[in-house]
Amino acid sequence: MSSYGLHRVLHPAGVLPQQAWRLDADDTCGPDEVVLDVERLNLDAASYRQLREQHGVEGVRRAVLDIVAERGKVQNPVTGSGGMLLGTVRAVGPDSPLGLRVGDRVATLVSLTLTPLRVTDDLRRWDGASEQVPCTGTAVLFGRSIAAVLPDDLPDELALSVLDVCGAPALTDRVVRRRTAPSVLVLGGGGKSGSLSLAAARRAGAGRLTALVPTDAEADAVRAAGLADTVVVADARDPVAVADAVDRPADVTVVCVDVPGCEHGAILATADGGTIVFFSMATSFPTAALGAEGLAADVEMLIGNGYVPGHAAFALDLLRAEPAVRALFEHRQTQQA
Amino acid sequence: MSSYGLHRVLHPAGVLPQQAWRLDADDTCGPDEVVLDVERLNLDAASYRQLREQHGVEGVRRAVLDIVAERGKVQNPVTGSGGMLLGTVRAVGPDSPLGLRVGDRVATLVSLTLTPLRVTDDLRRWDGASEQVPCTGTAVLFGRSIAAVLPDDLPDELALSVLDVCGAPALTDRVVRRRTAPSVLVLGGGGKSGSLSLAAARRAGAGRLTALVPTDAEADAVRAAGLADTVVVADARDPVAVADAVDRPADVTVVCVDVPGCEHGAILATADGGTIVFFSMATSFPTAALGAEGLAADVEMLIGNGYVPGHAAFALDLLRAEPAVRALFEHRQTQQA
């Protein structure tokens, strides 16, 4: 069980690091651990917003320092969420299975809520005005942690935004390859995980490929990128509109729309015997389960697991190989900046 | 779209019957519909409790009548839930695909929240003291509805308690058959869906079969029934305890424990490359998705769809063929009575 970091749990005893109140953030590298020199914390957006509302821009630095001092990790006690971090490998234990080498620049793909963290610079370079936190300190990865080596050929911001959603294209690839030229529908095909999933589905041998997006502007962008055979516009939360928009139900439906209420539309748009992969964290388990039952829909419904072996390299390779996907990502970053 | 009953939606226009405020409960049988003479309503437990708390035993009859009069269905506006009903087929439309015949005694397996209902006896035989409501009236099934013909050889109560969970053994059968002699773990193996899932897994060719239950008494019952090779006792909400209780991770894990917090235990107890089927409505989508990611667990996670073609007959046949399962069900009914 050491590979899950149980030996780093100080309180309460016997729980997993994510459930723990307090972790041991000592920077001595255990046999199957990796210790990182931290460069930057990326706080989860919901957590940063809550802390800023409670403490103000002036008080948010102190609030994060207090959390780390008390808990040995960044886990907002109100939202329960954390974020991720960038750093450089300082030490690798002899039994670490992660394949990292001293000097590698990495992003952690497991949450800060389970990552032992020490801060040594009082976060003095952070003005509190954004969730990007320049930081000097150390963090610990366990045997079962996940970290991606940052590529030399892509800007950090672009690589991080791909790594943030890298589970979606990897699982889409796996599900599509199980069938022979299945028709694939991606709800939210214009977004980050949606566009990568479209590209992954095409490469995995999808037959007819349909993207559903909420606006004409987004439809134009996806059409111009050539990521789908058909692009349709509908509100993914309206089951009847979704069913009307797609002329035939799909063999595989991938849900990448991060708003609640997309379960029934996905079910209606999927053929009997088909598979739905839900990647949105806004998915409701009972709504999906009872919806399929109420519609007598014989569909397989997968909870989109964010971890698939090799997912980070797979997503970065997709971005490199598909200029259209890269253009959509860069366009999105420009808009947000 | 008529097969989903859209033509029965009066308000608001264009939504599915379950989302509708008001349905048309006219008892004229449409081309792909079936009309039932209602015999009994089984209100959802949560709905009945809420109505009784709000209106008292004296007022609950009036409250249900008001809901049916206003909405054309039984859907508690507070809990959102309904229940199911028993009745006899009065009319079958020429295009109905359900395979029912006039005179069949059936239980509906889709929710009352999407079933057009008329009540004609003022529910005068109901004293309001239980969620079992003797009722005269009519109900409508659509092309995509699900109803099970009640068997002659089993008491109604026993058949209904099997039909209530019949999706679990059918999906377990399907998942286990995909592999060769997989090891199977059932969390909550002593319950209704759990014991049926154990029996289904055995018949589908499971290898090592393990049941996890919460108490020694339940362990004794499952052991005596011979439903599993190994029976272990642990709190399914404690991930470390679950992982410690099962000596090797399972290829297929079936979650039948109807309390929140069983996601991480199921993930830790499942081998890489394995499949978890979540049947509990208390399952949290984000907890499962983020849990698997945080534990770097390459597991397939299925939302337990309550509908699998043939599920009702499959579950009833299991009960008939497995005296041990029947004994557990009957013991449970005696305890509850």
PDB file of N, CA and C in Angstrom, chain A residues 1 4 6 14-16 18-19 109-110 114 144 146 174 178 238-240 243 264 268 272 278 280-281 283 285-286 288-290 292-307 309, chain B residues 1 4 6 14-16 18-19 109-110 114 144 146 174 178 239-240 243 264 268 272 278 280-281 283 285-286 288-290 292-307 309:
ATOM      1  N   MET A   1       0.827  -1.212   0.000  1.00  0.00           N
ATOM      2  CA  MET A   1       0.000   0.000   0.000  1.00  0.00           C
ATOM      3  C   MET A   1       0.861   1.263   0.000  1.00  0.00           C
ATOM      4  N   TYR A   4       0.534   3.937  -2.660  1.00  0.00           N
ATOM      5  CA  TYR A   4      -0.502   4.970  -2.605  1.00  0.00           C
ATOM      6  C   TYR A   4      -0.162   6.081  -1.614  1.00  0.00           C
ATOM      7  N   LEU A   6       0.351   5.758   1.736  1.00  0.00           N
ATOM      8  CA  LEU A   6      -0.230   5.609   3.084  1.00  0.00           C
ATOM      9  C   LEU A   6       0.782   5.956   4.179  1.00  0.00           C
ATOM     10  N   GLY A  14      -4.711   5.587   8.684  1.00  0.00           N
ATOM     11  CA  GLY A  14      -5.389   4.531   7.925  1.00  0.00           C
ATOM     12  C   GLY A  14      -6.216   4.995   6.748  1.00  0.00           C
ATOM     13  N   VAL A  15      -6.254   6.298   6.472  1.00  0.00           N
ATOM     14  CA  VAL A  15      -7.003   6.745   5.291  1.00  0.00           C
ATOM     15  C   VAL A  15      -6.035   7.000   4.146  1.00  0.00           C
ATOM     16  N   LEU A  16      -6.569   7.181   2.947  1.00  0.00           N
ATOM     17  CA  LEU A  16      -5.737   7.507   1.798  1.00  0.00           C
ATOM     18  C   LEU A  16      -5.290   8.970   1.891  1.00  0.00           C
ATOM     19  N   GLN A  18      -5.554  11.476  -0.011  1.00  0.00           N
ATOM     20  CA  GLN A  18      -6.533  12.490  -0.404  1.00  0.00           C
ATOM     21  C   GLN A  18      -7.540  12.761   0.724  1.00  0.00           C
ATOM     22  N   GLN A  19      -7.864  11.725   1.499  1.00  0.00           N
ATOM     23  CA  GLN A  19      -8.824  11.884   2.591  1.00  0.00           C
ATOM     24  C   GLN A  19      -8.161  12.402   3.867  1.00  0.00           C
ATOM     25  N   LEU A 109       0.107  15.131 -12.583  1.00  0.00           N
ATOM     26  CA  LEU A 109      -1.246  14.916 -13.096  1.00  0.00           C
ATOM     27  C   LEU A 109      -2.159  14.337 -12.026  1.00  0.00           C
ATOM     28  N   VAL A 110      -1.631  14.107 -10.841  1.00  0.00           N
ATOM     29  CA  VAL A 110      -2.518  13.800  -9.711  1.00  0.00           C
ATOM     30  C   VAL A 110      -2.723  15.084  -8.932  1.00  0.00           C
ATOM     31  N   LEU A 114      -3.480  15.286  -2.722  1.00  0.00           N
ATOM     32  CA  LEU A 114      -2.827  14.087  -2.196  1.00  0.00           C
ATOM     33  C   LEU A 114      -1.313  14.162  -2.330  1.00  0.00           C
ATOM     34  N   ARG A 144       2.413   5.228  -7.211  1.00  0.00           N
ATOM     35  CA  ARG A 144       1.262   5.254  -8.104  1.00  0.00           C
ATOM     36  C   ARG A 144       0.892   6.674  -8.537  1.00  0.00           C
ATOM     37  N   ILE A 146       1.186  10.187 -10.878  1.00  0.00           N
ATOM     38  CA  ILE A 146       1.368  10.393 -12.306  1.00  0.00           C
ATOM     39  C   ILE A 146       1.979  11.759 -12.509  1.00  0.00           C
ATOM     40  N   ARG A 174      -9.346   4.112 -26.987  1.00  0.00           N
ATOM     41  CA  ARG A 174      -9.539   2.731 -26.564  1.00  0.00           C
ATOM     42  C   ARG A 174     -10.950   2.237 -26.890  1.00  0.00           C
ATOM     43  N   ARG A 178     -12.306  -0.699 -30.074  1.00  0.00           N
ATOM     44  CA  ARG A 178     -12.986  -1.967 -29.777  1.00  0.00           C
ATOM     45  C   ARG A 178     -13.961  -2.368 -30.869  1.00  0.00           C
ATOM     46  N   ASP A 238     -30.692  19.767 -23.859  1.00  0.00           N
ATOM     47  CA  ASP A 238     -32.061  19.546 -24.332  1.00  0.00           C
ATOM     48  C   ASP A 238     -32.101  18.213 -25.085  1.00  0.00           C
ATOM     49  N   PRO A 239     -32.579  17.161 -24.423  1.00  0.00           N
ATOM     50  CA  PRO A 239     -32.497  15.812 -25.022  1.00  0.00           C
ATOM     51  C   PRO A 239     -33.178  15.721 -26.377  1.00  0.00           C
ATOM     52  N   VAL A 240     -34.343  16.359 -26.510  1.00  0.00           N
ATOM     53  CA  VAL A 240     -35.072  16.264 -27.768  1.00  0.00           C
ATOM     54  C   VAL A 240     -34.319  17.004 -28.876  1.00  0.00           C
ATOM     55  N   ALA A 243     -31.391  14.818 -29.941  1.00  0.00           N
ATOM     56  CA  ALA A 243     -31.827  13.691 -30.773  1.00  0.00           C
ATOM     57  C   ALA A 243     -32.226  14.164 -32.167  1.00  0.00           C
ATOM     58  N   HIS A 264     -29.431  12.785 -20.603  1.00  0.00           N
ATOM     59  CA  HIS A 264     -30.521  12.231 -21.404  1.00  0.00           C
ATOM     60  C   HIS A 264     -30.306  12.450 -22.898  1.00  0.00           C
ATOM     61  N   LEU A 268     -30.296   9.469 -25.677  1.00  0.00           N
ATOM     62  CA  LEU A 268     -31.167   9.446 -26.857  1.00  0.00           C
ATOM     63  C   LEU A 268     -30.367   9.426 -28.149  1.00  0.00           C
ATOM     64  N   ASP A 272     -28.824   1.565 -29.630  1.00  0.00           N
ATOM     65  CA  ASP A 272     -28.854   0.385 -28.764  1.00  0.00           C
ATOM     66  C   ASP A 272     -27.592  -0.431 -29.011  1.00  0.00           C
ATOM     67  N   PHE A 278     -18.703   9.436 -20.441  1.00  0.00           N
ATOM     68  CA  PHE A 278     -18.947  10.730 -19.806  1.00  0.00           C
ATOM     69  C   PHE A 278     -17.634  11.272 -19.248  1.00  0.00           C
ATOM     70  N   SER A 280     -17.462  14.719 -18.478  1.00  0.00           N
ATOM     71  CA  SER A 280     -17.777  15.927 -17.725  1.00  0.00           C
ATOM     72  C   SER A 280     -17.940  15.612 -16.252  1.00  0.00           C
ATOM     73  N   MET A 281     -17.273  16.391 -15.391  1.00  0.00           N
ATOM     74  CA  MET A 281     -17.416  16.237 -13.942  1.00  0.00           C
ATOM     75  C   MET A 281     -18.807  16.675 -13.487  1.00  0.00           C
ATOM     76  N   THR A 283     -21.443  15.424 -14.659  1.00  0.00           N
ATOM     77  CA  THR A 283     -22.346  14.293 -14.881  1.00  0.00           C
ATOM     78  C   THR A 283     -22.947  13.818 -13.563  1.00  0.00           C
ATOM     79  N   PHE A 285     -24.544  10.747 -11.610  1.00  0.00           N
ATOM     80  CA  PHE A 285     -24.662   9.291 -11.677  1.00  0.00           C
ATOM     81  C   PHE A 285     -26.120   8.829 -11.726  1.00  0.00           C
ATOM     82  N   PRO A 286     -26.975   9.262 -10.757  1.00  0.00           N
ATOM     83  CA  PRO A 286     -28.363   8.761 -10.810  1.00  0.00           C
ATOM     84  C   PRO A 286     -29.127   9.234 -12.038  1.00  0.00           C
ATOM     85  N   ALA A 288     -27.957   9.639 -15.042  1.00  0.00           N
ATOM     86  CA  ALA A 288     -27.565   8.758 -16.146  1.00  0.00           C
ATOM     87  C   ALA A 288     -28.177   7.365 -15.973  1.00  0.00           C
ATOM     88  N   ALA A 289     -28.064   6.803 -14.769  1.00  0.00           N
ATOM     89  CA  ALA A 289     -28.540   5.439 -14.542  1.00  0.00           C
ATOM     90  C   ALA A 289     -30.055   5.352 -14.711  1.00  0.00           C
ATOM     91  N   LEU A 290     -30.785   6.261 -14.064  1.00  0.00           N
ATOM     92  CA  LEU A 290     -32.245   6.208 -14.142  1.00  0.00           C
ATOM     93  C   LEU A 290     -32.736   6.654 -15.516  1.00  0.00           C
ATOM     94  N   ALA A 292     -31.279   6.103 -18.495  1.00  0.00           N
ATOM     95  CA  ALA A 292     -31.167   4.978 -19.427  1.00  0.00           C
ATOM     96  C   ALA A 292     -32.264   3.960 -19.163  1.00  0.00           C
ATOM     97  N   GLU A 293     -32.541   3.710 -17.886  1.00  0.00           N
ATOM     98  CA  GLU A 293     -33.590   2.762 -17.532  1.00  0.00           C
ATOM     99  C   GLU A 293     -34.952   3.274 -18.008  1.00  0.00           C
ATOM    100  N   GLY A 294     -35.227   4.553 -17.745  1.00  0.00           N
ATOM    101  CA  GLY A 294     -36.527   5.115 -18.116  1.00  0.00           C
ATOM    102  C   GLY A 294     -36.742   5.146 -19.617  1.00  0.00           C
ATOM    103  N   LEU A 295     -35.654   5.233 -20.373  1.00  0.00           N
ATOM    104  CA  LEU A 295     -35.759   5.272 -21.828  1.00  0.00           C
ATOM    105  C   LEU A 295     -35.549   3.882 -22.427  1.00  0.00           C
ATOM    106  N   ALA A 296     -35.445   2.862 -21.579  1.00  0.00           N
ATOM    107  CA  ALA A 296     -35.222   1.486 -22.029  1.00  0.00           C
ATOM    108  C   ALA A 296     -34.092   1.447 -23.060  1.00  0.00           C
ATOM    109  N   ALA A 297     -33.003   2.121 -22.696  1.00  0.00           N
ATOM    110  CA  ALA A 297     -31.871   2.249 -23.618  1.00  0.00           C
ATOM    111  C   ALA A 297     -30.783   1.261 -23.234  1.00  0.00           C
ATOM    112  N   ASP A 298     -30.483   0.337 -24.119  1.00  0.00           N
ATOM    113  CA  ASP A 298     -29.448  -0.656 -23.852  1.00  0.00           C
ATOM    114  C   ASP A 298     -28.103  -0.086 -24.257  1.00  0.00           C
ATOM    115  N   VAL A 299     -27.619   0.866 -23.466  1.00  0.00           N
ATOM    116  CA  VAL A 299     -26.339   1.518 -23.753  1.00  0.00           C
ATOM    117  C   VAL A 299     -25.372   1.255 -22.611  1.00  0.00           C
ATOM    118  N   GLU A 300     -24.097   1.113 -22.973  1.00  0.00           N
ATOM    119  CA  GLU A 300     -23.041   0.987 -21.969  1.00  0.00           C
ATOM    120  C   GLU A 300     -22.586   2.396 -21.605  1.00  0.00           C
ATOM    121  N   MET A 301     -22.528   2.709 -20.304  1.00  0.00           N
ATOM    122  CA  MET A 301     -22.158   4.062 -19.891  1.00  0.00           C
ATOM    123  C   MET A 301     -20.895   4.017 -19.047  1.00  0.00           C
ATOM    124  N   LEU A 302     -19.840   4.690 -19.517  1.00  0.00           N
ATOM    125  CA  LEU A 302     -18.552   4.666 -18.832  1.00  0.00           C
ATOM    126  C   LEU A 302     -18.315   5.973 -18.088  1.00  0.00           C
ATOM    127  N   ILE A 303     -17.845   5.845 -16.850  1.00  0.00           N
ATOM    128  CA  ILE A 303     -17.345   6.997 -16.107  1.00  0.00           C
ATOM    129  C   ILE A 303     -15.956   7.305 -16.660  1.00  0.00           C
ATOM    130  N   GLY A 304     -15.767   8.507 -17.196  1.00  0.00           N
ATOM    131  CA  GLY A 304     -14.501   8.847 -17.836  1.00  0.00           C
ATOM    132  C   GLY A 304     -13.364   8.905 -16.822  1.00  0.00           C
ATOM    133  N   ASN A 305     -12.620   7.829 -16.714  1.00  0.00           N
ATOM    134  CA  ASN A 305     -11.446   7.749 -15.843  1.00  0.00           C
ATOM    135  C   ASN A 305     -10.366   8.636 -16.448  1.00  0.00           C
ATOM    136  N   GLY A 306      -9.858   9.587 -15.643  1.00  0.00           N
ATOM    137  CA  GLY A 306      -8.839  10.500 -16.151  1.00  0.00           C
ATOM    138  C   GLY A 306      -7.489   9.845 -16.344  1.00  0.00           C
ATOM    139  N   TYR A 307      -7.348   8.592 -15.921  1.00  0.00           N
ATOM    140  CA  TYR A 307      -6.064   7.920 -16.076  1.00  0.00           C
ATOM    141  C   TYR A 307      -6.148   6.754 -17.040  1.00  0.00           C
ATOM    142  N   PRO A 309      -2.990   4.504 -19.087  1.00  0.00           N
ATOM    143  CA  PRO A 309      -1.527   4.487 -19.242  1.00  0.00           C
ATOM    144  C   PRO A 309      -1.100   5.147 -20.559  1.00  0.00           C
TER     145      PRO A 309
ATOM    146  N   MET B   1     -39.965   9.737 -32.342  1.00  0.00           N
ATOM    147  CA  MET B   1     -39.841  10.042 -30.917  1.00  0.00           C
ATOM    148  C   MET B   1     -41.093   9.650 -30.132  1.00  0.00           C
ATOM    149  N   TYR B   4     -40.976   7.344 -27.085  1.00  0.00           N
ATOM    150  CA  TYR B   4     -40.622   7.846 -25.760  1.00  0.00           C
ATOM    151  C   TYR B   4     -41.787   8.577 -25.090  1.00  0.00           C
ATOM    152  N   LEU B   6     -43.395  11.343 -26.226  1.00  0.00           N
ATOM    153  CA  LEU B   6     -43.406  12.801 -26.371  1.00  0.00           C
ATOM    154  C   LEU B   6     -44.809  13.337 -26.678  1.00  0.00           C
ATOM    155  N   GLY B  14     -42.095  19.800 -25.673  1.00  0.00           N
ATOM    156  CA  GLY B  14     -40.782  19.442 -26.206  1.00  0.00           C
ATOM    157  C   GLY B  14     -39.847  18.756 -25.233  1.00  0.00           C
ATOM    158  N   VAL B  15     -40.283  18.515 -23.988  1.00  0.00           N
ATOM    159  CA  VAL B  15     -39.410  17.791 -23.059  1.00  0.00           C
ATOM    160  C   VAL B  15     -39.826  16.327 -23.002  1.00  0.00           C
ATOM    161  N   LEU B  16     -39.003  15.499 -22.412  1.00  0.00           N
ATOM    162  CA  LEU B  16     -39.343  14.094 -22.222  1.00  0.00           C
ATOM    163  C   LEU B  16     -40.386  13.962 -21.098  1.00  0.00           C
ATOM    164  N   GLN B  18     -40.527  12.352 -18.383  1.00  0.00           N
ATOM    165  CA  GLN B  18     -40.039  12.438 -17.009  1.00  0.00           C
ATOM    166  C   GLN B  18     -39.803  13.887 -16.584  1.00  0.00           C
ATOM    167  N   GLN B  19     -39.394  14.732 -17.517  1.00  0.00           N
ATOM    168  CA  GLN B  19     -39.146  16.140 -17.195  1.00  0.00           C
ATOM    169  C   GLN B  19     -40.427  16.979 -17.243  1.00  0.00           C
ATOM    170  N   LEU B 109     -41.583  -1.477 -14.990  1.00  0.00           N
ATOM    171  CA  LEU B 109     -40.201  -1.326 -14.543  1.00  0.00           C
ATOM    172  C   LEU B 109     -39.652   0.041 -14.912  1.00  0.00           C
ATOM    173  N   VAL B 110     -40.463   0.876 -15.541  1.00  0.00           N
ATOM    174  CA  VAL B 110     -40.069   2.284 -15.682  1.00  0.00           C
ATOM    175  C   VAL B 110     -40.788   3.061 -14.597  1.00  0.00           C
ATOM    176  N   LEU B 114     -42.779   8.966 -15.300  1.00  0.00           N
ATOM    177  CA  LEU B 114     -42.976   9.152 -16.733  1.00  0.00           C
ATOM    178  C   LEU B 114     -44.169   8.348 -17.237  1.00  0.00           C
ATOM    179  N   ARG B 144     -41.196   2.416 -25.806  1.00  0.00           N
ATOM    180  CA  ARG B 144     -39.922   2.140 -25.147  1.00  0.00           C
ATOM    181  C   ARG B 144     -40.080   1.892 -23.651  1.00  0.00           C
ATOM    182  N   ILE B 146     -40.936  -0.383 -20.189  1.00  0.00           N
ATOM    183  CA  ILE B 146     -40.593  -1.746 -19.803  1.00  0.00           C
ATOM    184  C   ILE B 146     -41.612  -2.212 -18.777  1.00  0.00           C
ATOM    185  N   ARG B 174     -23.315 -10.024 -18.276  1.00  0.00           N
ATOM    186  CA  ARG B 174     -22.703  -9.545 -19.520  1.00  0.00           C
ATOM    187  C   ARG B 174     -21.226  -9.210 -19.336  1.00  0.00           C
ATOM    188  N   ARG B 178     -17.557 -11.423 -20.807  1.00  0.00           N
ATOM    189  CA  ARG B 178     -16.566 -10.856 -21.724  1.00  0.00           C
ATOM    190  C   ARG B 178     -15.169 -11.398 -21.479  1.00  0.00           C
ATOM    191  N   PRO B 239     -11.593   2.514   2.259  1.00  0.00           N
ATOM    192  CA  PRO B 239     -10.828   1.957   1.131  1.00  0.00           C
ATOM    193  C   PRO B 239      -9.697   1.043   1.587  1.00  0.00           C
ATOM    194  N   VAL B 240      -9.005   1.442   2.638  1.00  0.00           N
ATOM    195  CA  VAL B 240      -7.867   0.649   3.084  1.00  0.00           C
ATOM    196  C   VAL B 240      -8.352  -0.684   3.653  1.00  0.00           C
ATOM    197  N   ALA B 243      -9.292  -2.933   0.733  1.00  0.00           N
ATOM    198  CA  ALA B 243      -8.103  -3.469   0.063  1.00  0.00           C
ATOM    199  C   ALA B 243      -7.436  -4.545   0.910  1.00  0.00           C
ATOM    200  N   HIS B 264     -13.721   4.559  -3.663  1.00  0.00           N
ATOM    201  CA  HIS B 264     -12.277   4.341  -3.567  1.00  0.00           C
ATOM    202  C   HIS B 264     -11.944   2.905  -3.174  1.00  0.00           C
ATOM    203  N   LEU B 268      -9.497   0.452  -5.309  1.00  0.00           N
ATOM    204  CA  LEU B 268      -8.309  -0.216  -4.757  1.00  0.00           C
ATOM    205  C   LEU B 268      -8.420  -1.735  -4.844  1.00  0.00           C
ATOM    206  N   ASP B 272      -5.549  -3.675 -12.214  1.00  0.00           N
ATOM    207  CA  ASP B 272      -5.348  -2.878 -13.423  1.00  0.00           C
ATOM    208  C   ASP B 272      -5.896  -3.654 -14.619  1.00  0.00           C
ATOM    209  N   PHE B 278     -20.852  -0.048 -11.022  1.00  0.00           N
ATOM    210  CA  PHE B 278     -21.484   0.619  -9.889  1.00  0.00           C
ATOM    211  C   PHE B 278     -23.003   0.524 -10.032  1.00  0.00           C
ATOM    212  N   SER B 280     -24.990   1.103  -7.161  1.00  0.00           N
ATOM    213  CA  SER B 280     -25.586   1.913  -6.101  1.00  0.00           C
ATOM    214  C   SER B 280     -25.908   3.319  -6.600  1.00  0.00           C
ATOM    215  N   MET B 281     -27.145   3.777  -6.330  1.00  0.00           N
ATOM    216  CA  MET B 281     -27.526   5.141  -6.687  1.00  0.00           C
ATOM    217  C   MET B 281     -26.798   6.161  -5.824  1.00  0.00           C
ATOM    218  N   THR B 283     -23.667   6.309  -5.660  1.00  0.00           N
ATOM    219  CA  THR B 283     -22.353   6.516  -6.266  1.00  0.00           C
ATOM    220  C   THR B 283     -22.196   7.964  -6.705  1.00  0.00           C
ATOM    221  N   PHE B 285     -20.325  10.445  -9.184  1.00  0.00           N
ATOM    222  CA  PHE B 285     -19.556  10.443 -10.436  1.00  0.00           C
ATOM    223  C   PHE B 285     -18.166  11.064 -10.245  1.00  0.00           C
ATOM    224  N   PRO B 286     -18.062  12.306  -9.705  1.00  0.00           N
ATOM    225  CA  PRO B 286     -16.711  12.882  -9.582  1.00  0.00           C
ATOM    226  C   PRO B 286     -15.819  12.120  -8.622  1.00  0.00           C
ATOM    227  N   ALA B 288     -15.733   8.910  -8.145  1.00  0.00           N
ATOM    228  CA  ALA B 288     -15.215   7.753  -8.878  1.00  0.00           C
ATOM    229  C   ALA B 288     -14.171   8.191  -9.908  1.00  0.00           C
ATOM    230  N   ALA B 289     -14.498   9.226 -10.690  1.00  0.00           N
ATOM    231  CA  ALA B 289     -13.596   9.654 -11.770  1.00  0.00           C
ATOM    232  C   ALA B 289     -12.277  10.182 -11.203  1.00  0.00           C
ATOM    233  N   LEU B 290     -12.362  11.076 -10.220  1.00  0.00           N
ATOM    234  CA  LEU B 290     -11.139  11.654  -9.659  1.00  0.00           C
ATOM    235  C   LEU B 290     -10.397  10.644  -8.788  1.00  0.00           C
ATOM    236  N   ALA B 292     -10.119   7.334  -9.319  1.00  0.00           N
ATOM    237  CA  ALA B 292      -9.326   6.462 -10.186  1.00  0.00           C
ATOM    238  C   ALA B 292      -8.105   7.205 -10.703  1.00  0.00           C
ATOM    239  N   GLU B 293      -8.287   8.476 -11.064  1.00  0.00           N
ATOM    240  CA  GLU B 293      -7.161   9.263 -11.553  1.00  0.00           C
ATOM    241  C   GLU B 293      -6.112   9.433 -10.456  1.00  0.00           C
ATOM    242  N   GLY B 294      -6.567   9.788  -9.239  1.00  0.00           N
ATOM    243  CA  GLY B 294      -5.638  10.039  -8.137  1.00  0.00           C
ATOM    244  C   GLY B 294      -4.878   8.790  -7.728  1.00  0.00           C
ATOM    245  N   LEU B 295      -5.467   7.625  -7.950  1.00  0.00           N
ATOM    246  CA  LEU B 295      -4.814   6.365  -7.599  1.00  0.00           C
ATOM    247  C   LEU B 295      -4.115   5.746  -8.812  1.00  0.00           C
ATOM    248  N   ALA B 296      -4.086   6.476  -9.935  1.00  0.00           N
ATOM    249  CA  ALA B 296      -3.467   5.970 -11.163  1.00  0.00           C
ATOM    250  C   ALA B 296      -3.951   4.558 -11.457  1.00  0.00           C
ATOM    251  N   ALA B 297      -5.272   4.378 -11.364  1.00  0.00           N
ATOM    252  CA  ALA B 297      -5.857   3.045 -11.525  1.00  0.00           C
ATOM    253  C   ALA B 297      -6.446   2.919 -12.924  1.00  0.00           C
ATOM    254  N   ASP B 298      -5.899   2.002 -13.709  1.00  0.00           N
ATOM    255  CA  ASP B 298      -6.393   1.788 -15.066  1.00  0.00           C
ATOM    256  C   ASP B 298      -7.561   0.814 -15.015  1.00  0.00           C
ATOM    257  N   VAL B 299      -8.704   1.308 -14.505  1.00  0.00           N
ATOM    258  CA  VAL B 299      -9.896   0.469 -14.383  1.00  0.00           C
ATOM    259  C   VAL B 299     -11.014   1.064 -15.227  1.00  0.00           C
ATOM    260  N   GLU B 300     -11.820   0.178 -15.809  1.00  0.00           N
ATOM    261  CA  GLU B 300     -13.007   0.597 -16.540  1.00  0.00           C
ATOM    262  C   GLU B 300     -14.144   0.707 -15.525  1.00  0.00           C
ATOM    263  N   MET B 301     -14.852   1.833 -15.527  1.00  0.00           N
ATOM    264  CA  MET B 301     -15.911   2.037 -14.535  1.00  0.00           C
ATOM    265  C   MET B 301     -17.244   2.223 -15.241  1.00  0.00           C
ATOM    266  N   LEU B 302     -18.197   1.321 -14.981  1.00  0.00           N
ATOM    267  CA  LEU B 302     -19.498   1.358 -15.652  1.00  0.00           C
ATOM    268  C   LEU B 302     -20.570   1.910 -14.724  1.00  0.00           C
ATOM    269  N   ILE B 303     -21.398   2.798 -15.272  1.00  0.00           N
ATOM    270  CA  ILE B 303     -22.603   3.233 -14.579  1.00  0.00           C
ATOM    271  C   ILE B 303     -23.625   2.115 -14.763  1.00  0.00           C
ATOM    272  N   GLY B 304     -24.092   1.539 -13.654  1.00  0.00           N
ATOM    273  CA  GLY B 304     -25.009   0.402 -13.742  1.00  0.00           C
ATOM    274  C   GLY B 304     -26.350   0.800 -14.334  1.00  0.00           C
ATOM    275  N   ASN B 305     -26.494   0.581 -15.617  1.00  0.00           N
ATOM    276  CA  ASN B 305     -27.748   0.839 -16.320  1.00  0.00           C
ATOM    277  C   ASN B 305     -28.770  -0.189 -15.857  1.00  0.00           C
ATOM    278  N   GLY B 306     -29.925   0.286 -15.351  1.00  0.00           N
ATOM    279  CA  GLY B 306     -30.944  -0.631 -14.858  1.00  0.00           C
ATOM    280  C   GLY B 306     -31.651  -1.405 -15.953  1.00  0.00           C
ATOM    281  N   TYR B 307     -31.372  -1.082 -17.220  1.00  0.00           N
ATOM    282  CA  TYR B 307     -32.029  -1.784 -18.318  1.00  0.00           C
ATOM    283  C   TYR B 307     -31.044  -2.596 -19.141  1.00  0.00           C
ATOM    284  N   PRO B 309     -31.743  -5.810 -22.027  1.00  0.00           N
ATOM    285  CA  PRO B 309     -32.839  -6.598 -22.602  1.00  0.00           C
ATOM    286  C   PRO B 309     -32.938  -7.969 -21.929  1.00  0.00           C
TER     287      PRO B 309
END
